[in-house]
Amino acid sequence: MNSITNEQCNIILRNYLRHERYKIINYNVGNTSEDSLGFLSVSSTLDIKFLIYNEIKEVRFFIKFLPNTDYQLNLVKTANCFKKESAFFGELFSGIREFLSYKSIPDCYLKDNETVLVFEDLKLSGYKTCSAYDIDLKHIYAAIKSLADIHAASLLYEHKIGKTFDQIFPEEILRPWFCEINDYPGYKETLAAAKIISLIIDKYFKNYTENVINKAIFLCKKYCYFLQNKSKKYRNVITHLDLWCNNMMFKYDENGDVENGMIIDFQTYGYNPPALDLLILIYCNLERNKREVNMPKFLDFYYKCLNDNIKNHSNNPDDIMIKKEEFMASVDESLPIALASGALFIHSSIVPENELIPVISDIEKLKKYWEDDRSIVLEFMEKYENYRNRVLQTVEDLLEGVMEEEEKLKNS
């Protein structure tokens, strides 16, 4: 049973109010609903009623509990998901938060705990997620701004302490979900995704050469290898690596325009060049026609945000900033991995909700889908035109990217 103790409520309220001049009257953990049953956690709400300065007040928080099923619980513990997020909002976040220029990450009020995490309820501040089919340029720019803020804070904190994160944190904390270790959850997921990509190529893309197809599938199968290893050539930062639509929340003004974006869910982060995170964000969320024409603007905007944030917090920004030519070189090197990420994960992240819930709520179906057989994706593609078009687009992007690399090699 998912529950919160009175002692934990005191810690939460103390961190929220930043003093102890209150008295808890009562508290209540909300009932979880089917749509709150995520893959790596179960979410709920916590309402605390308290007396402060002779006035009764109530505040609501967002809670993440460990999954209820043995299968999902084993995955979370194997990949240290709660331990990683606890470390992020504990030691890691306490170090980098002084260097954040914007509200890029939610506040966490119960951390350093491997069974439950408690955050501010962003919905109360007007934040909400955006459907993968509705993400437009304004959403992407808001997300890029927040991502650059987090990356800049990572660089600034390393500079302040004179050490890199991999020198101060154990390997298991920086090891990403997507890690090429047998029986590791992210590795199983990636191989299952690569298998369905192969089936999609067989059915829809017979016009590509065998060499291009084989290299595309190889990129998908080796995706974990590329993410688990920090770069020896480029600067590394704390990278989110799971930047699909549900891991971003947006606040809108009275006209419905995007006012701010926030990055959430830090259970799967790694330590990689910032360009990789940026490209994963773009390729896993934006349609090709919106992406291709705006890519130079995205890169320039990210680079400006990154360096503006560094300048805001440093007397010697030249010691910290990444040179533009280095950044662009890392973009080129990260592109094939980002193309693979789009192909590997779009087919899951944009599944129509009415089709997704029956899979998530049945543990045998979930295990089969996550680790082995995703042939049901082909059925979804036949059934939903918009879904089919987005999935085919990401696979075609990957194949075209591999083909362009082949041409470059021939002409070099």
Short mmCIF file of C-alpha atoms in Angstrom, two decimals:
data_model
loop_
_atom_site.label_atom_id
_atom_site.label_comp_id
_atom_site.label_asym_id
_atom_site.label_seq_id
_atom_site.Cartn_x
_atom_site.Cartn_y
_atom_site.Cartn_z
CA MET A 1 0.00 0.00 0.00
CA ASN A 2 1.32 3.46 -0.91
CA SER A 3 1.39 5.71 2.11
CA ILE A 4 3.11 8.68 3.74
CA THR A 5 4.02 8.88 7.43
CA ASN A 6 3.44 11.80 9.76
CA GLU A 7 7.21 12.19 10.07
CA GLN A 8 7.53 12.46 6.28
CA CYS A 9 4.72 15.03 6.19
CA ASN A 10 6.69 17.15 8.65
CA ILE A 11 9.80 16.94 6.46
CA ILE A 12 7.75 17.87 3.37
CA LEU A 13 6.03 20.82 5.03
CA ARG A 14 9.25 22.03 6.66
CA ASN A 15 11.01 22.04 3.29
CA TYR A 16 8.01 23.72 1.63
CA LEU A 17 7.57 26.49 4.25
CA ARG A 18 11.29 26.72 5.11
CA HIS A 19 10.54 27.00 8.80
CA GLU A 20 8.88 24.96 11.57
CA ARG A 21 6.25 27.38 12.89
CA TYR A 22 3.27 25.27 11.88
CA LYS A 23 1.14 22.44 13.19
CA ILE A 24 -0.19 19.66 10.96
CA ILE A 25 -3.93 19.12 11.37
CA ASN A 26 -4.30 16.19 8.99
CA TYR A 27 -3.13 14.84 5.66
CA ASN A 28 -4.48 12.62 2.93
CA VAL A 29 -2.93 10.62 0.08
CA GLY A 30 -5.19 10.65 -2.97
CA ASN A 31 -6.37 7.49 -4.67
CA THR A 32 -4.37 6.54 -7.75
CA SER A 33 -6.26 6.22 -10.99
CA GLU A 34 -5.53 4.13 -14.06
CA ASP A 35 -3.96 7.04 -15.95
CA SER A 36 -1.48 7.62 -13.10
CA LEU A 37 -0.02 4.14 -13.38
CA GLY A 38 3.24 4.95 -15.11
CA PHE A 39 5.87 2.43 -16.08
CA LEU A 40 8.55 3.36 -13.53
CA SER A 41 6.35 4.71 -10.73
CA VAL A 42 2.83 5.19 -9.41
CA SER A 43 1.78 8.80 -8.97
CA SER A 44 -0.69 10.32 -6.57
CA THR A 45 -1.37 13.52 -4.62
CA LEU A 46 -0.80 14.49 -1.00
CA ASP A 47 -2.99 17.10 0.69
CA ILE A 48 -1.72 18.53 3.98
CA LYS A 49 -3.91 20.74 6.15
CA PHE A 50 -1.95 22.78 8.68
CA LEU A 51 -2.22 25.65 11.13
CA ILE A 52 0.17 28.57 10.68
CA TYR A 53 -0.02 31.97 12.42
CA ASN A 54 -3.54 31.09 13.70
CA GLU A 55 -4.71 30.45 10.14
CA ILE A 56 -5.69 27.08 8.65
CA LYS A 57 -4.20 26.39 5.25
CA GLU A 58 -3.97 23.46 2.88
CA VAL A 59 -1.38 22.59 0.25
CA ARG A 60 -1.24 19.82 -2.34
CA PHE A 61 1.88 17.95 -3.49
CA PHE A 62 2.63 15.42 -6.22
CA ILE A 63 3.93 12.01 -5.13
CA LYS A 64 5.83 9.27 -6.91
CA PHE A 65 5.71 5.84 -5.28
CA LEU A 66 7.50 2.68 -6.30
CA PRO A 67 5.52 0.55 -8.80
CA ASN A 68 3.01 -1.91 -7.35
CA THR A 69 3.82 -4.93 -9.53
CA ASP A 70 6.80 -7.21 -8.87
CA TYR A 71 7.82 -7.00 -12.52
CA GLN A 72 8.01 -3.21 -12.67
CA LEU A 73 9.47 -2.98 -9.18
CA ASN A 74 12.30 -5.29 -10.21
CA LEU A 75 13.06 -3.11 -13.26
CA VAL A 76 13.12 0.05 -11.17
CA LYS A 77 15.42 -1.47 -8.57
CA THR A 78 17.72 -3.03 -11.17
CA ALA A 79 18.18 0.35 -12.89
CA ASN A 80 18.28 2.30 -9.58
CA CYS A 81 15.57 4.64 -10.90
CA PHE A 82 14.40 5.97 -7.54
CA LYS A 83 17.95 6.05 -6.21
CA LYS A 84 19.02 8.10 -9.24
CA GLU A 85 16.17 10.59 -8.96
CA SER A 86 16.68 10.85 -5.21
CA ALA A 87 20.36 11.62 -5.82
CA PHE A 88 19.46 14.18 -8.50
CA PHE A 89 17.14 16.14 -6.25
CA GLY A 90 19.37 15.54 -3.24
CA GLU A 91 23.11 16.03 -3.62
CA LEU A 92 23.09 16.76 -7.35
CA PHE A 93 20.24 19.26 -7.47
CA SER A 94 21.36 21.04 -4.30
CA GLY A 95 24.65 21.65 -6.09
CA ILE A 96 23.38 22.82 -9.45
CA ARG A 97 20.18 24.63 -8.44
CA GLU A 98 22.07 27.83 -7.51
CA PHE A 99 23.13 28.06 -11.16
CA LEU A 100 19.66 27.69 -12.71
CA SER A 101 18.46 30.90 -14.33
CA TYR A 102 14.84 29.82 -14.78
CA LYS A 103 12.17 27.59 -13.32
CA SER A 104 13.42 24.62 -15.34
CA ILE A 105 12.97 21.81 -12.80
CA PRO A 106 10.22 21.24 -10.23
CA ASP A 107 10.91 21.66 -6.52
CA CYS A 108 11.29 18.42 -4.56
CA TYR A 109 10.28 18.39 -0.88
CA LEU A 110 11.00 14.79 0.07
CA LYS A 111 14.20 13.43 -1.42
CA ASP A 112 17.08 11.18 -0.41
CA ASN A 113 14.50 8.43 -0.20
CA GLU A 114 14.42 5.34 -2.39
CA THR A 115 10.74 4.50 -1.99
CA VAL A 116 8.85 7.78 -2.39
CA LEU A 117 9.53 11.23 -3.82
CA VAL A 118 7.38 14.30 -3.23
CA PHE A 119 7.31 17.31 -5.57
CA GLU A 120 5.36 20.50 -5.99
CA ASP A 121 2.13 19.88 -7.85
CA LEU A 122 2.82 21.68 -11.12
CA LYS A 123 -0.81 21.46 -12.19
CA LEU A 124 -1.71 23.93 -9.45
CA SER A 125 0.63 26.44 -11.08
CA GLY A 126 -1.01 25.95 -14.47
CA TYR A 127 1.47 23.47 -15.95
CA LYS A 128 0.29 20.58 -18.07
CA THR A 129 1.68 18.08 -20.54
CA CYS A 130 1.20 18.47 -24.28
CA SER A 131 0.20 15.69 -26.65
CA ALA A 132 2.88 14.53 -29.07
CA TYR A 133 0.54 15.50 -31.88
CA ASP A 134 0.18 19.07 -30.57
CA ILE A 135 3.80 20.01 -29.86
CA ASP A 136 4.74 22.96 -32.03
CA LEU A 137 7.69 25.34 -32.33
CA LYS A 138 6.71 27.37 -29.26
CA HIS A 139 6.74 24.23 -27.11
CA ILE A 140 10.10 23.17 -28.50
CA TYR A 141 11.70 26.56 -27.89
CA ALA A 142 10.40 26.59 -24.29
CA ALA A 143 11.77 23.08 -23.71
CA ILE A 144 15.12 23.99 -25.29
CA LYS A 145 15.41 27.02 -23.01
CA SER A 146 14.91 24.84 -19.91
CA LEU A 147 17.24 22.12 -21.17
CA ALA A 148 20.00 24.65 -21.85
CA ASP A 149 19.47 26.01 -18.33
CA ILE A 150 20.03 22.56 -16.80
CA HIS A 151 23.07 21.87 -18.98
CA ALA A 152 24.61 25.26 -18.15
CA ALA A 153 24.06 24.66 -14.44
CA SER A 154 25.80 21.30 -14.79
CA LEU A 155 28.85 22.93 -16.40
CA LEU A 156 28.92 25.76 -13.85
CA TYR A 157 28.74 23.43 -10.87
CA GLU A 158 31.57 21.26 -12.18
CA HIS A 159 33.65 24.39 -12.67
CA LYS A 160 32.87 25.56 -9.14
CA ILE A 161 33.97 22.32 -7.45
CA GLY A 162 36.85 21.65 -9.86
CA LYS A 163 35.71 18.09 -10.57
CA THR A 164 33.48 16.35 -13.09
CA PHE A 165 30.34 14.51 -12.01
CA ASP A 166 31.82 11.13 -12.87
CA GLN A 167 34.64 11.88 -10.43
CA ILE A 168 32.31 12.52 -7.49
CA PHE A 169 29.35 10.21 -8.07
CA PRO A 170 29.38 6.40 -8.18
CA GLU A 171 28.96 4.77 -11.56
CA GLU A 172 25.47 3.46 -10.74
CA ILE A 173 24.15 7.00 -10.24
CA LEU A 174 25.32 8.25 -13.64
CA ARG A 175 24.59 5.00 -15.48
CA PRO A 176 21.63 5.71 -17.77
CA TRP A 177 18.56 3.53 -18.23
CA PHE A 178 19.79 2.85 -21.75
CA CYS A 179 22.83 0.81 -20.84
CA GLU A 180 24.34 -2.11 -22.76
CA ILE A 181 24.31 -4.63 -19.91
CA ASN A 182 22.57 -7.98 -20.31
CA ASP A 183 19.23 -8.10 -18.45
CA TYR A 184 19.38 -4.34 -17.85
CA PRO A 185 15.85 -2.92 -18.38
CA GLY A 186 16.79 -0.23 -20.90
CA TYR A 187 18.83 -2.72 -22.93
CA LYS A 188 15.90 -5.14 -23.17
CA GLU A 189 13.61 -2.28 -24.14
CA THR A 190 16.00 -1.12 -26.86
CA LEU A 191 16.39 -4.58 -28.41
CA ALA A 192 12.61 -5.04 -28.47
CA ALA A 193 12.25 -1.63 -30.12
CA ALA A 194 14.97 -2.46 -32.66
CA LYS A 195 13.10 -5.66 -33.52
CA ILE A 196 9.89 -3.79 -34.41
CA ILE A 197 11.87 -1.21 -36.39
CA SER A 198 13.28 -4.09 -38.43
CA LEU A 199 9.76 -5.37 -39.09
CA ILE A 200 8.57 -1.89 -40.11
CA ILE A 201 11.50 -1.56 -42.54
CA ASP A 202 10.73 -4.99 -44.02
CA LYS A 203 7.12 -3.96 -44.62
CA TYR A 204 7.43 -0.32 -45.70
CA PHE A 205 10.98 0.39 -46.86
CA LYS A 206 12.08 -2.26 -49.33
CA ASN A 207 13.58 0.39 -51.63
CA TYR A 208 16.68 0.95 -49.47
CA THR A 209 19.87 -1.02 -50.00
CA GLU A 210 20.68 -3.91 -47.73
CA ASN A 211 23.75 -2.07 -46.48
CA VAL A 212 21.77 1.02 -45.43
CA ILE A 213 19.12 -1.10 -43.71
CA ASN A 214 21.71 -3.17 -41.85
CA LYS A 215 23.50 -0.05 -40.61
CA ALA A 216 20.21 1.50 -39.47
CA ILE A 217 19.29 -1.61 -37.50
CA PHE A 218 22.82 -1.75 -36.08
CA LEU A 219 22.47 1.83 -34.82
CA CYS A 220 19.21 0.89 -33.08
CA LYS A 221 20.65 -2.23 -31.49
CA LYS A 222 23.77 -0.38 -30.30
CA TYR A 223 21.84 2.65 -29.02
CA CYS A 224 22.56 1.75 -25.39
CA TYR A 225 26.28 1.49 -26.07
CA PHE A 226 26.38 5.08 -27.32
CA LEU A 227 24.42 6.45 -24.36
CA GLN A 228 26.19 4.61 -21.55
CA ASN A 229 29.63 5.99 -22.38
CA LYS A 230 30.60 9.58 -21.73
CA SER A 231 32.40 11.35 -24.56
CA LYS A 232 36.18 11.47 -24.43
CA LYS A 233 36.23 14.18 -27.09
CA TYR A 234 33.53 16.64 -25.99
CA ARG A 235 32.40 18.19 -22.69
CA ASN A 236 29.78 16.17 -20.85
CA VAL A 237 26.83 17.34 -18.75
CA ILE A 238 23.98 15.75 -16.83
CA THR A 239 21.69 14.61 -19.66
CA HIS A 240 18.02 13.73 -19.25
CA LEU A 241 17.94 11.26 -22.21
CA ASP A 242 14.18 10.62 -21.99
CA LEU A 243 12.80 13.84 -23.41
CA TRP A 244 9.51 12.70 -24.87
CA CYS A 245 6.34 14.75 -24.50
CA ASN A 246 5.21 13.33 -21.13
CA ASN A 247 8.48 14.34 -19.47
CA MET A 248 7.92 18.01 -20.22
CA MET A 249 5.24 20.31 -18.80
CA PHE A 250 4.23 23.70 -20.09
CA LYS A 251 2.58 26.79 -18.66
CA TYR A 252 0.39 28.94 -20.90
CA ASP A 253 -0.64 32.58 -20.77
CA GLU A 254 -4.20 33.87 -21.04
CA ASN A 255 -3.99 33.71 -24.85
CA GLY A 256 -2.94 30.07 -24.81
CA ASP A 257 0.66 30.79 -25.80
CA VAL A 258 3.48 28.88 -24.15
CA GLU A 259 4.87 30.88 -21.25
CA ASN A 260 7.38 28.43 -19.80
CA GLY A 261 8.53 24.85 -20.13
CA MET A 262 9.75 22.53 -17.40
CA ILE A 263 11.67 19.27 -17.57
CA ILE A 264 10.44 16.52 -15.22
CA ASP A 265 11.17 12.89 -14.35
CA PHE A 266 14.89 12.42 -13.71
CA GLN A 267 14.96 8.64 -13.26
CA THR A 268 16.98 7.74 -16.34
CA TYR A 269 19.60 10.49 -16.73
CA GLY A 270 23.18 10.01 -17.87
CA TYR A 271 26.37 11.96 -18.50
CA ASN A 272 26.90 12.90 -22.16
CA PRO A 273 27.59 15.84 -24.50
CA PRO A 274 24.71 18.35 -24.33
CA ALA A 275 24.12 18.17 -28.10
CA LEU A 276 22.90 14.59 -27.69
CA ASP A 277 20.17 15.60 -25.24
CA LEU A 278 19.15 18.53 -27.44
CA LEU A 279 18.81 16.39 -30.58
CA ILE A 280 16.88 13.67 -28.73
CA LEU A 281 14.44 16.37 -27.59
CA ILE A 282 13.95 17.60 -31.15
CA TYR A 283 13.80 14.26 -32.97
CA CYS A 284 11.53 12.56 -30.42
CA ASN A 285 8.88 15.30 -30.45
CA LEU A 286 8.75 17.37 -33.61
CA GLU A 287 7.49 16.43 -37.05
CA ARG A 288 9.96 16.60 -39.93
CA ASN A 289 8.39 19.53 -41.78
CA LYS A 290 8.64 21.66 -38.63
CA ARG A 291 12.05 20.37 -37.71
CA GLU A 292 14.13 20.52 -40.87
CA VAL A 293 13.60 24.16 -41.76
CA ASN A 294 14.08 25.28 -38.14
CA MET A 295 17.03 23.12 -37.09
CA PRO A 296 19.67 25.88 -37.55
CA LYS A 297 17.50 28.21 -35.44
CA PHE A 298 17.09 25.56 -32.74
CA LEU A 299 20.85 25.04 -32.53
CA ASP A 300 21.58 28.78 -32.41
CA PHE A 301 18.87 29.35 -29.79
CA TYR A 302 20.14 26.53 -27.59
CA TYR A 303 23.74 27.69 -27.86
CA LYS A 304 22.77 31.27 -27.00
CA CYS A 305 20.69 30.16 -23.98
CA LEU A 306 23.50 27.90 -22.75
CA ASN A 307 26.15 30.60 -22.92
CA ASP A 308 23.89 33.42 -21.68
CA ASN A 309 23.18 31.35 -18.57
CA ILE A 310 26.90 30.72 -18.06
CA LYS A 311 27.66 34.43 -18.44
CA ASN A 312 24.96 35.26 -15.88
CA HIS A 313 26.67 33.13 -13.24
CA SER A 314 30.38 33.43 -13.97
CA ASN A 315 32.99 36.14 -13.81
CA ASN A 316 35.11 34.18 -16.30
CA PRO A 317 32.65 32.61 -18.75
CA ASP A 318 35.37 31.84 -21.29
CA ASP A 319 36.71 29.21 -18.87
CA ILE A 320 33.39 27.34 -18.98
CA MET A 321 31.70 28.00 -22.31
CA ILE A 322 31.74 25.40 -25.07
CA LYS A 323 33.14 26.85 -28.29
CA LYS A 324 30.66 27.04 -31.16
CA GLU A 325 32.76 24.89 -33.48
CA GLU A 326 33.08 22.22 -30.78
CA PHE A 327 29.34 22.31 -30.17
CA MET A 328 28.53 21.96 -33.88
CA ALA A 329 31.01 19.09 -34.23
CA SER A 330 29.30 17.29 -31.36
CA VAL A 331 25.93 17.90 -33.05
CA ASP A 332 27.17 16.15 -36.18
CA GLU A 333 28.55 13.26 -34.16
CA SER A 334 25.37 12.91 -32.07
CA LEU A 335 22.96 13.07 -35.01
CA PRO A 336 22.92 9.33 -35.90
CA ILE A 337 22.17 8.45 -32.27
CA ALA A 338 19.36 11.02 -32.14
CA LEU A 339 17.89 9.66 -35.38
CA ALA A 340 17.91 6.20 -33.84
CA SER A 341 16.19 7.55 -30.70
CA GLY A 342 13.31 8.93 -32.77
CA ALA A 343 12.79 5.61 -34.53
CA LEU A 344 13.15 3.57 -31.34
CA PHE A 345 10.75 5.48 -29.14
CA ILE A 346 8.18 7.39 -31.19
CA HIS A 347 6.22 4.21 -31.89
CA SER A 348 5.66 3.83 -28.11
CA SER A 349 5.36 7.45 -27.01
CA ILE A 350 2.54 8.38 -29.39
CA VAL A 351 0.41 5.22 -29.16
CA PRO A 352 -3.24 6.30 -28.84
CA GLU A 353 -4.17 6.23 -25.14
CA ASN A 354 -7.12 3.89 -25.66
CA GLU A 355 -4.68 1.32 -27.05
CA LEU A 356 -2.00 1.94 -24.45
CA ILE A 357 -3.99 1.46 -21.24
CA PRO A 358 -4.90 -2.21 -21.93
CA VAL A 359 -1.18 -2.95 -22.38
CA ILE A 360 -0.02 -1.06 -19.28
CA SER A 361 -2.74 -2.51 -17.03
CA ASP A 362 -2.03 -6.16 -17.98
CA ILE A 363 1.38 -7.14 -16.64
CA GLU A 364 1.86 -10.07 -19.04
CA LYS A 365 1.04 -7.90 -22.05
CA LEU A 366 3.32 -5.16 -20.72
CA LYS A 367 6.24 -7.54 -20.20
CA LYS A 368 5.79 -9.04 -23.66
CA TYR A 369 5.63 -5.62 -25.29
CA TRP A 370 8.50 -4.10 -23.33
CA GLU A 371 10.99 -6.91 -23.66
CA ASP A 372 10.19 -8.87 -26.80
CA ASP A 373 7.21 -8.67 -29.14
CA ARG A 374 5.90 -5.32 -30.33
CA SER A 375 4.19 -6.59 -33.46
CA ILE A 376 1.00 -4.97 -32.16
CA VAL A 377 2.58 -1.71 -33.39
CA LEU A 378 1.97 -2.89 -36.97
CA GLU A 379 -1.73 -3.25 -36.11
CA PHE A 380 -1.81 0.28 -34.69
CA MET A 381 -0.16 1.56 -37.87
CA GLU A 382 -2.88 -0.01 -39.99
CA LYS A 383 -5.58 1.38 -37.72
CA TYR A 384 -4.43 5.00 -37.24
CA GLU A 385 -3.19 7.08 -40.16
CA ASN A 386 -1.61 9.88 -38.09
CA TYR A 387 0.19 7.36 -35.94
CA ARG A 388 1.42 5.45 -39.00
CA ASN A 389 2.71 8.60 -40.68
CA ARG A 390 4.68 9.73 -37.62
CA VAL A 391 6.24 6.31 -37.10
CA LEU A 392 7.19 5.95 -40.78
CA GLN A 393 8.65 9.43 -40.75
CA THR A 394 11.06 8.64 -37.92
CA VAL A 395 12.18 5.37 -39.52
CA GLU A 396 12.66 7.11 -42.86
CA ASP A 397 14.68 9.85 -41.13
CA LEU A 398 16.99 7.18 -39.75
CA LEU A 399 17.41 5.45 -43.11
CA GLU A 400 18.01 8.74 -44.91
CA GLY A 401 20.56 9.76 -42.29
CA VAL A 402 22.46 6.51 -42.74
CA MET A 403 22.33 6.91 -46.51
CA GLU A 404 23.74 10.44 -46.29
CA GLU A 405 26.59 9.17 -44.15
CA GLU A 406 27.26 6.48 -46.77
CA GLU A 407 27.42 9.13 -49.48
CA LYS A 408 29.82 11.24 -47.43
CA LEU A 409 32.13 8.25 -46.99
CA LYS A 410 32.07 7.53 -50.71
CA ASN A 411 32.93 11.12 -51.58
CA SER A 412 35.60 11.59 -48.95
#
